[in-house]
Short mmCIF file of C-alpha atoms in Angstrom, two decimals:
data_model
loop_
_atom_site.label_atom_id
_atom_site.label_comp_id
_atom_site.label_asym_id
_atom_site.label_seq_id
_atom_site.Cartn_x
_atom_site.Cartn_y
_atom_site.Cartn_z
CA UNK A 1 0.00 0.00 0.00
CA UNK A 2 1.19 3.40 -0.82
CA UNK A 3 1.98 5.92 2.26
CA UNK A 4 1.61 9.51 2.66
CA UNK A 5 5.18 10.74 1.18
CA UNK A 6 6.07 14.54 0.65
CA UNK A 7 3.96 14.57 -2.63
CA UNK A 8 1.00 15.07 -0.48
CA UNK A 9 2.64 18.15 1.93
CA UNK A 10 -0.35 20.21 1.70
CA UNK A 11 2.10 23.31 1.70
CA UNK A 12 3.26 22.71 -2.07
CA UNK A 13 2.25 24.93 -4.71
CA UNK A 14 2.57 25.38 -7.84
CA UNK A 15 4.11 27.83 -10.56
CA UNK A 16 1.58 27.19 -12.56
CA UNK A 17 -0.83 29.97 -10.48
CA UNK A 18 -3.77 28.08 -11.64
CA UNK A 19 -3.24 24.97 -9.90
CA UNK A 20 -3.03 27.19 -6.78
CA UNK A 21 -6.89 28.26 -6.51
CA UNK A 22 -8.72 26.77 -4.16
CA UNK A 23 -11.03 25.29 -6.73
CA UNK A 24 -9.28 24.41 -9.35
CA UNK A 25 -9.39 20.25 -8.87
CA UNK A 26 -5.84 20.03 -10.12
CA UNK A 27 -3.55 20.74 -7.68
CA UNK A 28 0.69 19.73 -7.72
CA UNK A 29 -1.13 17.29 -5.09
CA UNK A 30 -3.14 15.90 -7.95
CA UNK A 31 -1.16 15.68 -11.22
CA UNK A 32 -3.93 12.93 -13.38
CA UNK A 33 -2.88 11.55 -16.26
CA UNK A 34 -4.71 11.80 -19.71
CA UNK A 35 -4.14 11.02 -23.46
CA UNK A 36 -4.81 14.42 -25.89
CA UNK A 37 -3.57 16.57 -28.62
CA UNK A 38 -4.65 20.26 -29.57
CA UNK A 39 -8.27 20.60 -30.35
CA UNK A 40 -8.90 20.37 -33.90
CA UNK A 41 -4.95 19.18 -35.00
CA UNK A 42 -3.79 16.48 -36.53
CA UNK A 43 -1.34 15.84 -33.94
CA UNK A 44 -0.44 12.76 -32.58
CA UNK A 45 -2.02 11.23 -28.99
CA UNK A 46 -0.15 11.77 -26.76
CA UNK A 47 0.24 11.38 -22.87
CA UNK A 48 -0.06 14.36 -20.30
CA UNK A 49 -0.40 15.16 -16.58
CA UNK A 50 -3.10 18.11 -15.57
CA UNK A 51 -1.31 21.26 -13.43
CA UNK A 52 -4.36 23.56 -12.62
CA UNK A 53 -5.60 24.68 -16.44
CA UNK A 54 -2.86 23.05 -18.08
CA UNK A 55 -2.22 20.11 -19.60
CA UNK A 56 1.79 18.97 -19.48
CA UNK A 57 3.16 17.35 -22.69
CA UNK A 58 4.93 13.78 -21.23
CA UNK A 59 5.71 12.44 -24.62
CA UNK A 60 7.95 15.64 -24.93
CA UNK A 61 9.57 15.64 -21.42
CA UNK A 62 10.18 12.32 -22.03
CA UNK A 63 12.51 13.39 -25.56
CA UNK A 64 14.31 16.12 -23.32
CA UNK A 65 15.05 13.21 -20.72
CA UNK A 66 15.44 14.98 -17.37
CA UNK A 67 15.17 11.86 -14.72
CA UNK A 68 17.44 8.85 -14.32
CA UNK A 69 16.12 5.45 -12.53
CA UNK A 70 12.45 4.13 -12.50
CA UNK A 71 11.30 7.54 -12.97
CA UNK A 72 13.24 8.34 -16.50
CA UNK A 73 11.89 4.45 -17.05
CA UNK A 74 8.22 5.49 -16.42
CA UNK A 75 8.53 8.89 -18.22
CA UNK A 76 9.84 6.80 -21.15
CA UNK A 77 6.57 4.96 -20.97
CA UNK A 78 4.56 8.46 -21.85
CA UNK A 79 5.82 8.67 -25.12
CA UNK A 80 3.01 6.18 -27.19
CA UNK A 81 -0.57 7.04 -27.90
CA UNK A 82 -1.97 5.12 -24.54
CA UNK A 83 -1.15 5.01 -21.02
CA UNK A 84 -1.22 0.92 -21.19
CA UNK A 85 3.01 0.84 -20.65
CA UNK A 86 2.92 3.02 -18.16
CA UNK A 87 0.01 0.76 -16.34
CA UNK A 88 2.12 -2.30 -17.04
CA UNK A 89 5.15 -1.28 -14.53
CA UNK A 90 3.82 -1.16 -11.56
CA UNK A 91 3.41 1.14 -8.17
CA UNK A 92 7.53 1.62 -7.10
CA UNK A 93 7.50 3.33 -11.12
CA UNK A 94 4.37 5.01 -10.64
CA UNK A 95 5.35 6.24 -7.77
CA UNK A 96 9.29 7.63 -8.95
CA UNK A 97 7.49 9.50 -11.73
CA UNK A 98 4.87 11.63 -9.49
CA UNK A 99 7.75 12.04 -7.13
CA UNK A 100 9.94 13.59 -10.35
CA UNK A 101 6.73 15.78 -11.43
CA UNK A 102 5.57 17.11 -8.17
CA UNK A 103 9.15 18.40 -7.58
CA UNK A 104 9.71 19.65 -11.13
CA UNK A 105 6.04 21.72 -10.92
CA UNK A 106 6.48 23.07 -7.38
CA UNK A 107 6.78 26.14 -6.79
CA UNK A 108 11.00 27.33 -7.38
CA UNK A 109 11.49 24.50 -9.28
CA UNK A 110 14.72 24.95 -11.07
CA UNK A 111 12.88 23.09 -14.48
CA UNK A 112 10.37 25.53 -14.27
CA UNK A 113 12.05 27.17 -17.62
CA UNK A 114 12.45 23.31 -18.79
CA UNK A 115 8.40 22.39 -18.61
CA UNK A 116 7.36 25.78 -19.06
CA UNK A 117 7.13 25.71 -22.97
CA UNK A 118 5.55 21.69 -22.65
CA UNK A 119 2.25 23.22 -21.27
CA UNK A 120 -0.72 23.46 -23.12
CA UNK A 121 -4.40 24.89 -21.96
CA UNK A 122 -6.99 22.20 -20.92
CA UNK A 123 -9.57 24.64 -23.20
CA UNK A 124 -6.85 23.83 -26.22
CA UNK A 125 -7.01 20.48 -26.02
CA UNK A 126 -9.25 17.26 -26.99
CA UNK A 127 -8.84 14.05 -25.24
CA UNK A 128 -9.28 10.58 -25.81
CA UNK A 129 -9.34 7.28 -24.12
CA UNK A 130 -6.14 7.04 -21.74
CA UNK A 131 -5.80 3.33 -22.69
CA UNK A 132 -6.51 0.65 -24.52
CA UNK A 133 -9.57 -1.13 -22.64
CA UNK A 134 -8.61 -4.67 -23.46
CA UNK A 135 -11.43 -6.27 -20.99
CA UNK A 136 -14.54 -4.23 -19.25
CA UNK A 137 -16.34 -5.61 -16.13
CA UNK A 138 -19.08 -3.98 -14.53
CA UNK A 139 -19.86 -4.65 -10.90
CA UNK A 140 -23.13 -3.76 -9.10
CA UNK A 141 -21.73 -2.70 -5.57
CA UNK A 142 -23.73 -0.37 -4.01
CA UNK A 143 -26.23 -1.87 -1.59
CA UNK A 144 -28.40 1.27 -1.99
CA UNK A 145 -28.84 1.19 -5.86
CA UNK A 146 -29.66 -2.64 -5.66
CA UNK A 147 -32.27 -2.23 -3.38
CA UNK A 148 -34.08 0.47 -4.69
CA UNK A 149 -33.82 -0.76 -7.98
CA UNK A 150 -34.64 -4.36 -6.76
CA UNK A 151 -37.58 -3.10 -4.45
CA UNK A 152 -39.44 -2.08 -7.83
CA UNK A 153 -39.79 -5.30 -8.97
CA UNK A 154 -39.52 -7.71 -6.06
CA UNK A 155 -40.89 -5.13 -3.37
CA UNK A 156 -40.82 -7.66 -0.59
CA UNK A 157 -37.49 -9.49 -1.68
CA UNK A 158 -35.39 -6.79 -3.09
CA UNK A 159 -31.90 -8.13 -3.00
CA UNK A 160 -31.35 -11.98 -4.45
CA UNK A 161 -29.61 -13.94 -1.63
CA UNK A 162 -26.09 -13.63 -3.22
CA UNK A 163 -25.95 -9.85 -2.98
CA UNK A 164 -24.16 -9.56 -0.09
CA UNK A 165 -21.75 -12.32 -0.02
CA UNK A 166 -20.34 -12.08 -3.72
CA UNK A 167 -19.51 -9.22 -5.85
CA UNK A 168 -21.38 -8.76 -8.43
CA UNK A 169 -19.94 -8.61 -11.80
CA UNK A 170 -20.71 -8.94 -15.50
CA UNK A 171 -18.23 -8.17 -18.52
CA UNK A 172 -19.09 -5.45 -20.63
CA UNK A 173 -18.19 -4.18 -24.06
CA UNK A 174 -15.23 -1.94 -24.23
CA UNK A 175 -15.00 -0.78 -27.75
CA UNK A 176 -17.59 1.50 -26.79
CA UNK A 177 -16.07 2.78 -23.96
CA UNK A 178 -15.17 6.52 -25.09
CA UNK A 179 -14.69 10.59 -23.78
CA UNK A 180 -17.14 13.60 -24.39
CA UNK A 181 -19.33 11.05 -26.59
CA UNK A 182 -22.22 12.20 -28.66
CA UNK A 183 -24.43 8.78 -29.71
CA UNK A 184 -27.60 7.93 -31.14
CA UNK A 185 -30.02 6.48 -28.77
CA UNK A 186 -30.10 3.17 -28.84
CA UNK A 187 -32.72 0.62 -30.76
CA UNK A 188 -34.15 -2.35 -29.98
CA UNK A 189 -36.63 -5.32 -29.20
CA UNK A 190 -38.97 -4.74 -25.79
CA UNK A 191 -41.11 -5.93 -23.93
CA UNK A 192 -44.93 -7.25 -26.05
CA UNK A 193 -47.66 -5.55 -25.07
CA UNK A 194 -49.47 -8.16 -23.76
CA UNK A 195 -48.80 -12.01 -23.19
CA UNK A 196 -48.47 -14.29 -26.03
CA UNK A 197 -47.41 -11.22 -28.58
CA UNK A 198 -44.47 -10.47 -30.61
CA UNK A 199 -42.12 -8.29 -28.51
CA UNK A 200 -41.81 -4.52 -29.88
CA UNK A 201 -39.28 -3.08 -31.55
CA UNK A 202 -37.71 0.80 -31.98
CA UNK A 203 -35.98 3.69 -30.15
CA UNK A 204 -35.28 3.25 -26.49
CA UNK A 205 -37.73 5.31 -24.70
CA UNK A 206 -36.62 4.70 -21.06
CA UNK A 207 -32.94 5.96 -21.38
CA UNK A 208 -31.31 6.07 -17.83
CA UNK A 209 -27.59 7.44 -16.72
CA UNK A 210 -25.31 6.12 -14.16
CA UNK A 211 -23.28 7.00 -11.49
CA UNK A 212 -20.39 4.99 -11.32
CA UNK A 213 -16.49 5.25 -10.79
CA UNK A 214 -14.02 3.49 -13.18
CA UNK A 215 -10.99 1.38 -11.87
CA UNK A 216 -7.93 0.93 -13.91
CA UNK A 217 -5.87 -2.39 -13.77
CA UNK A 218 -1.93 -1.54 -13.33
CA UNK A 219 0.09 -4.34 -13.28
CA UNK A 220 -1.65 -7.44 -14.46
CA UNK A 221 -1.60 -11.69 -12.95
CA UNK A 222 -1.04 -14.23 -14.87
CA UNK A 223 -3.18 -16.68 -15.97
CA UNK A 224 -4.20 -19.21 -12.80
CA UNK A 225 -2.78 -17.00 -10.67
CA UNK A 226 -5.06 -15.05 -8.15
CA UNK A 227 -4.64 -11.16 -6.74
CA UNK A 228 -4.84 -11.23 -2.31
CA UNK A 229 -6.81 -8.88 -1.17
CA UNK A 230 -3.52 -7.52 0.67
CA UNK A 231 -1.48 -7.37 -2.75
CA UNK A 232 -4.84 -5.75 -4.46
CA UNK A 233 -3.51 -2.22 -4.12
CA UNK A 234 -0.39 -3.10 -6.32
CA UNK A 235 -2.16 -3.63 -9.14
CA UNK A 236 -5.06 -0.72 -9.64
CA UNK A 237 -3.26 2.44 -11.43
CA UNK A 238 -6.11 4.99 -11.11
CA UNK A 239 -9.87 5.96 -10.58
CA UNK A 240 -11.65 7.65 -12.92
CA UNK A 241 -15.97 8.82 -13.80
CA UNK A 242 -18.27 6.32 -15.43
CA UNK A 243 -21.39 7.04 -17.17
CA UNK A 244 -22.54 3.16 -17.94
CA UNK A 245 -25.46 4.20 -19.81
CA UNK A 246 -28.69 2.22 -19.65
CA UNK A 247 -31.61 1.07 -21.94
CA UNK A 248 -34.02 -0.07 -19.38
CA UNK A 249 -37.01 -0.74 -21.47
CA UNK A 250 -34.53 -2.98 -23.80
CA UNK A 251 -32.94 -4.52 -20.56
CA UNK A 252 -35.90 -5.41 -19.24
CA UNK A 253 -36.94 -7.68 -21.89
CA UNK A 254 -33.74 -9.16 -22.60
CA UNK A 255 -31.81 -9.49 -19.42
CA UNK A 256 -33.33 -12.66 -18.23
CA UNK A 257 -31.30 -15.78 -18.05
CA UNK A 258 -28.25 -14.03 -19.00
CA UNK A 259 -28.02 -10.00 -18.01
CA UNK A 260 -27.51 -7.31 -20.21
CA UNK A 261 -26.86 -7.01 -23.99
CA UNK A 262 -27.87 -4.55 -25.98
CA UNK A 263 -29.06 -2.52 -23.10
CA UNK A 264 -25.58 -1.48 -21.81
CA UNK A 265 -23.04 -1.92 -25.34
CA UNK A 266 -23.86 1.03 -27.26
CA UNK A 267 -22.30 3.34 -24.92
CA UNK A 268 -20.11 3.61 -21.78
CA UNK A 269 -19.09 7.36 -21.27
CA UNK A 270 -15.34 7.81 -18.98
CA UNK A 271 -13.62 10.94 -17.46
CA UNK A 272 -10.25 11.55 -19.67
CA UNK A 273 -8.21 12.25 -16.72
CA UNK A 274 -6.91 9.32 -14.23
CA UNK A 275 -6.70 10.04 -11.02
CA UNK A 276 -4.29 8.01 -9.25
CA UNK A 277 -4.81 5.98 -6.15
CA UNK A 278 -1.58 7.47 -4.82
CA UNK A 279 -3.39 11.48 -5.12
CA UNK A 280 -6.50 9.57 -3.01
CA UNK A 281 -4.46 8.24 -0.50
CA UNK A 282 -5.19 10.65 1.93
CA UNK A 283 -8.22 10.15 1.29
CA UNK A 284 -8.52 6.10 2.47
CA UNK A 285 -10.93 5.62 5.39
CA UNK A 286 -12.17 2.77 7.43
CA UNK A 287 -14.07 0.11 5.21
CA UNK A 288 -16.69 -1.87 7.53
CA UNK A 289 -19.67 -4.01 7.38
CA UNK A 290 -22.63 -2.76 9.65
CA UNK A 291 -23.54 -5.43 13.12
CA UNK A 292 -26.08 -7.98 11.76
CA UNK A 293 -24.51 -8.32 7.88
CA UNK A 294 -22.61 -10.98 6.61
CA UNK A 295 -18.96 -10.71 6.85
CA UNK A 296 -17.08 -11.70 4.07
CA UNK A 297 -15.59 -14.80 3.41
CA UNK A 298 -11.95 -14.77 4.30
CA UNK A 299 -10.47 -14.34 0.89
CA UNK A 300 -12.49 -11.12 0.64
CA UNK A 301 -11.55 -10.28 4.50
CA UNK A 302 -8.23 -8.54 6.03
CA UNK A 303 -7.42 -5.94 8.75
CA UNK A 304 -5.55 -3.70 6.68
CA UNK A 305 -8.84 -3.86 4.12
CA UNK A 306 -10.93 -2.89 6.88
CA UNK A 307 -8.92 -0.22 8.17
CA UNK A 308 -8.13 1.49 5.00
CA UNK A 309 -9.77 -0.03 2.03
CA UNK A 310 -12.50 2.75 1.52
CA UNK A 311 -12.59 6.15 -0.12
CA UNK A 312 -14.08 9.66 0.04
CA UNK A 313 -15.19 10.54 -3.09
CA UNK A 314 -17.89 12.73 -3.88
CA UNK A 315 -19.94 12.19 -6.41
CA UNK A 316 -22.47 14.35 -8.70
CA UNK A 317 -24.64 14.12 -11.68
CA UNK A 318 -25.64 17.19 -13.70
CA UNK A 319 -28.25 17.59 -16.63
CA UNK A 320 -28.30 20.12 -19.33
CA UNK A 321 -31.13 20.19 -22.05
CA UNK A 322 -31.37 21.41 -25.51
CA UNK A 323 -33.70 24.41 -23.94
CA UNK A 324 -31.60 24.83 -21.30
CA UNK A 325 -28.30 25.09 -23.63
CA UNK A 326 -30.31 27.93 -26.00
CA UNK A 327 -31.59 29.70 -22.73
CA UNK A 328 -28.12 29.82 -21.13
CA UNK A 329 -29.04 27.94 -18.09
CA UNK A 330 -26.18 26.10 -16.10
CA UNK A 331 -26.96 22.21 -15.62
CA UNK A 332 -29.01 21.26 -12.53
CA UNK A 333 -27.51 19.45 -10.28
CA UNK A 334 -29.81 16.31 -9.53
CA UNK A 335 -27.94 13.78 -7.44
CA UNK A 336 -25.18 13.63 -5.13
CA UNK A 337 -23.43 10.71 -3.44
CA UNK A 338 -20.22 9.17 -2.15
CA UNK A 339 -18.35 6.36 -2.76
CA UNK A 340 -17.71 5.71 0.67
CA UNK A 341 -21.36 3.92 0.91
CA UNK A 342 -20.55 1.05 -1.70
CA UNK A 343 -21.03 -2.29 -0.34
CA UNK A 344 -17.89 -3.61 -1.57
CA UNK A 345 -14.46 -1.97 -2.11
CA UNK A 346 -11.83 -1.56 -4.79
CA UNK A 347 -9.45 -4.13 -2.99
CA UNK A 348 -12.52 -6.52 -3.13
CA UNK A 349 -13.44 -6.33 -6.67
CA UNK A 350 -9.99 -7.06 -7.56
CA UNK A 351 -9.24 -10.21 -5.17
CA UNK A 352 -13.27 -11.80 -6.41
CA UNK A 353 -12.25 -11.06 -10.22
CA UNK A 354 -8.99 -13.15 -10.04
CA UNK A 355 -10.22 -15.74 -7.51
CA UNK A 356 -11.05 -18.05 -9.85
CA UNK A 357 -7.30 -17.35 -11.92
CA UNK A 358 -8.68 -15.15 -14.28
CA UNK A 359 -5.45 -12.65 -15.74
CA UNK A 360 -6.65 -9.02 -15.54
CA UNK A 361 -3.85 -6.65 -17.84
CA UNK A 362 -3.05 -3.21 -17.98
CA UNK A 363 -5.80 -0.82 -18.99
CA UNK A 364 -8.57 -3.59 -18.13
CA UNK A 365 -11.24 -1.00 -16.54
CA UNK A 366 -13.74 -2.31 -13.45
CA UNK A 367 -16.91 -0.08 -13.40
CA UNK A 368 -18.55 0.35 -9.64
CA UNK A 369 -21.80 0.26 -10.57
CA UNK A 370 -24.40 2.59 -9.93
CA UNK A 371 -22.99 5.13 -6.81
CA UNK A 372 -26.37 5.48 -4.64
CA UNK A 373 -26.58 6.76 -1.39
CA UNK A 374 -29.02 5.80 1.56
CA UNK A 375 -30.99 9.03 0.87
CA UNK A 376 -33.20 9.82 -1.72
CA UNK A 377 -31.70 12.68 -3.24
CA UNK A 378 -28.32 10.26 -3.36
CA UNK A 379 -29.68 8.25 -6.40
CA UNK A 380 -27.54 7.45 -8.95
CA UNK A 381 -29.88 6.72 -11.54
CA UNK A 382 -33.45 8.22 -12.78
CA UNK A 383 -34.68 4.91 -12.47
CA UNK A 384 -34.30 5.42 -8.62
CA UNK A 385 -34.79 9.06 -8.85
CA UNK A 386 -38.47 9.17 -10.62
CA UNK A 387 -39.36 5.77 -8.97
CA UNK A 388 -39.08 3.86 -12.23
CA UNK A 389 -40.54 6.93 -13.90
CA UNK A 390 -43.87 7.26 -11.92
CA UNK A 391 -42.38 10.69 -10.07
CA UNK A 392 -40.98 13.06 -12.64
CA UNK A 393 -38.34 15.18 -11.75
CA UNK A 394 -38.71 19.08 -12.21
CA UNK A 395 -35.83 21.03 -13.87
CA UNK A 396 -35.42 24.67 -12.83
CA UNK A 397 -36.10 25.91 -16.12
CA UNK A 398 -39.49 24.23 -15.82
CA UNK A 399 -38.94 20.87 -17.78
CA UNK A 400 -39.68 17.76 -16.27
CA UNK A 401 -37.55 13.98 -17.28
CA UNK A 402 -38.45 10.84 -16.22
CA UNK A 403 -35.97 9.41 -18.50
CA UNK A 404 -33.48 11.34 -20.89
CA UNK A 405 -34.91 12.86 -23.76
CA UNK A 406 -32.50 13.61 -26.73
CA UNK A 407 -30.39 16.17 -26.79
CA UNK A 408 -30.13 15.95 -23.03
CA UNK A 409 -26.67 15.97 -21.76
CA UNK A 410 -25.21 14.18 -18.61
CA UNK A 411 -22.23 15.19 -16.79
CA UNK A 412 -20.46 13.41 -13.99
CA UNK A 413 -18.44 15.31 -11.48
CA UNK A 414 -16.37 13.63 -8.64
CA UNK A 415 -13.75 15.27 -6.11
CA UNK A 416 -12.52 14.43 -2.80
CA UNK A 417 -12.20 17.34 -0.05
CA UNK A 418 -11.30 17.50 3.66
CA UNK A 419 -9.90 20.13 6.21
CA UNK A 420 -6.43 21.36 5.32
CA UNK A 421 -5.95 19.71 2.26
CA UNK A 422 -6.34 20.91 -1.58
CA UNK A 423 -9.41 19.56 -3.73
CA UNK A 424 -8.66 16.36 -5.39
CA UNK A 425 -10.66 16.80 -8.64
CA UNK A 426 -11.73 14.20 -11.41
CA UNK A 427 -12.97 16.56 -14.10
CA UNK A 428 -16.45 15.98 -15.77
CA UNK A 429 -17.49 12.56 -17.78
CA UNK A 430 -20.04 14.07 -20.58
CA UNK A 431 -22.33 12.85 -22.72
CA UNK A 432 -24.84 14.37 -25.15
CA UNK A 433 -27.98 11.87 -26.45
CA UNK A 434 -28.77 12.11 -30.17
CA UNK A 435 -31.65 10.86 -31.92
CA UNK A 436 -32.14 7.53 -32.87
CA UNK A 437 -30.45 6.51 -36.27
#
């Protein structure tokens, strides 16, 4: 596990001015990674690291070669199109390089002339996926989501008898995993009408949003070979914001005896920036199981998981509409929650996914699942929200939604804040419904 080290003195700043404000999400505490290029160029991907409003060109500190040891090694791993070779070397690398950076952006750095030139403006630049996705799971790990969603259509069973001893998990699609994505809204076959008929078939009209975080696999296992819970912190890289967007009319007619198809492939919307589990560290908390739940079995059970293996992360989803673009409203906020409540932890979802020897590799992402609170207003979902769509919502520009209507756009914001210590920002995940093709 990675310890509080002097990249986390919360009396660094920056020369970079803008990382100083108070707001700003991006802090020399920070320093995510992402993939971009300048808007509208043909330039090559490339990898960078966020200071305040700037983005910091890696693949061209790398070419100007100012480290020695793991971190010139790690540096020299920012110079493809991906993130998936830095990923591959693992935490005492990972760690080197945001050692090297934090010192080279603070405040009197003597490379400030050096790096000064290698920054570009966030509002420049266009990003893309940080890595190649080889393998997606999603995981279904807040207790809160699965009840309320459960309770709608097994009101006095909710939760299936599994639910809290086992993870869990399904594997998703990941070529369809992308940043700031525009798509059509989905097709498909639904539920008949009645009994006995031929099921329907056209534009989803119960679109749903939700609120998840994204886990990036570091360091893979081989094949056979399983992750301990204790080693499970070796091999995650980074946390990022997951819109795993949901047809629920088209799930609900197709995800019985397997789970979800077409409901869930069309579209998976990520944050470009990774932020990475050694920025959150001092943000670990206790992880615990309330007096009168099932414990975990042992492989799923440690001290050290208990003491640290959660995380406060704050979580919000916004909503902008086509009227509410033209009329130059800002999004309203209609959710907010914390990753704290999930049921099961990152730690976990590693350890269950390689129980059974299957080899996770660098860039594989984990999705949370929907990030629901024990409040009503902590929904992570309009399917929990409206009450499956029987309790509209009302927008403050006078609209209501029950479910997303085109042109609607969802944005995901996550940061981590505490007394003393700079805002740990994720940036936005956004995405913008079109109509149906």
């Amino acid at each position: 596990m990675t310890t509080l080290n002097e990249t986390h003195d919360t009396a660094l700043t920056s020369w970079v001015d803008s990382a100083n404000d108070a707001d700003s999400g991006f802090p020399v505490q920070n320093l995510p990674y992402a993939v971009y290029r300048r808007r509208g160029s043909q330039e090559a991907w490339r990898p960078g690291v966020a200071i305040g409003d700037r983005v910091l060109d890696l693949a061209a500190l790398a070419r100007q070669n100012p480290y020695d040891g793991l971190a010139a090694q790690a540096l020299a791993a920012c110079t493809g199109s991906n993130l998936n070779a830095l990923m591959a070397l693992g935490q005492p690398h990972w760690s080197a390089l945001r050692l090297a950076l934090s010192r080279a952006l603070r405040a009197g750095s003597p490379l400030q002339g050096q790096l000064e030139p290698l920054l570009v403006a966030q509002a420049d630049a266009e990003y893309t996926t940080p890595a190649h996705i080889g393998d997606y799971t999603d995981f279904y790990i807040s207790l809160h989501h699965a009840t309320a969603v459960g309770r709608q259509f097994r009101p006095d069973n909710p939760l299936l008898p599994n639910y809290k001893w086992v993870p869990i998990g399904y594997h998703g699609r990941a070529s369809s995993i992308g940043v700031e994505q525009r798509f059509p809204r989905p097709v498909g076959q639904t539920r008949p009408s009645a009994d006995g008929q031929a099921p329907q078939f056209g534009p989803c009209q119960r679109l749903d949003y939700e609120l998840e975080l994204g886990v990036y696999v570091g360091k893979g296992n081989a094949q056979g070979e399983r992750i301990p819970l204790d080693q499970a912190d070796e091999h995650v890289f980074g946390l990022c914001l997951l819109n795993d967007w949901s047809a629920r009319d088209i799930q609900g007619w197709e995800y019985q005896p397997l789970g979800p198809f077409l409901a869930k492939n069309f579209a998976s919307t990520i944050s470009p920036w990774i932020v990475t589990m050694e920025a959150l560290e001092p943000f670990r908390i206790a992880w615990n199981r309330q007096e009168g739940e099932p414990q975990p079995l042992p492989y799923l059970s440690s001290e050290r998981n208990r003491t640290h293996g959660a995380y406060d992360v704050e979580l919000e989803v916004f909503l902008a509409t086509e009227a509410s673009r033209q009329a130059g409203h800002a999004p309203a906020r209609l959710s907010a929650s914390n990753f704290r409540d999930a049921y099961w932890n990152i730690a976990q979802l590693i350890a269950h996914h390689t129980v059974n020897g299957c080899n996770l590799q660098p860039g594989d992402l984990l999705g949370t699942g929907t990030l629901s609170g024990p409040a009503p207003d902590q929904a992570g979902s309009l399917l929990e929200l409206t009450q499956g769509g029987k309790t509209p919502i009302e927008l403050p520009w006078g609209e209501t939604r029950t479910f997303l209507q085109d042109g609607d756009q969802v944005i995901l914001r996550a940061h981590c804040q505490k007394a003393g210590y700079p805002r740990i920002g994720f940036g936005e995940a956004s995405g913008t419904v079109l109509p149906a093709r």
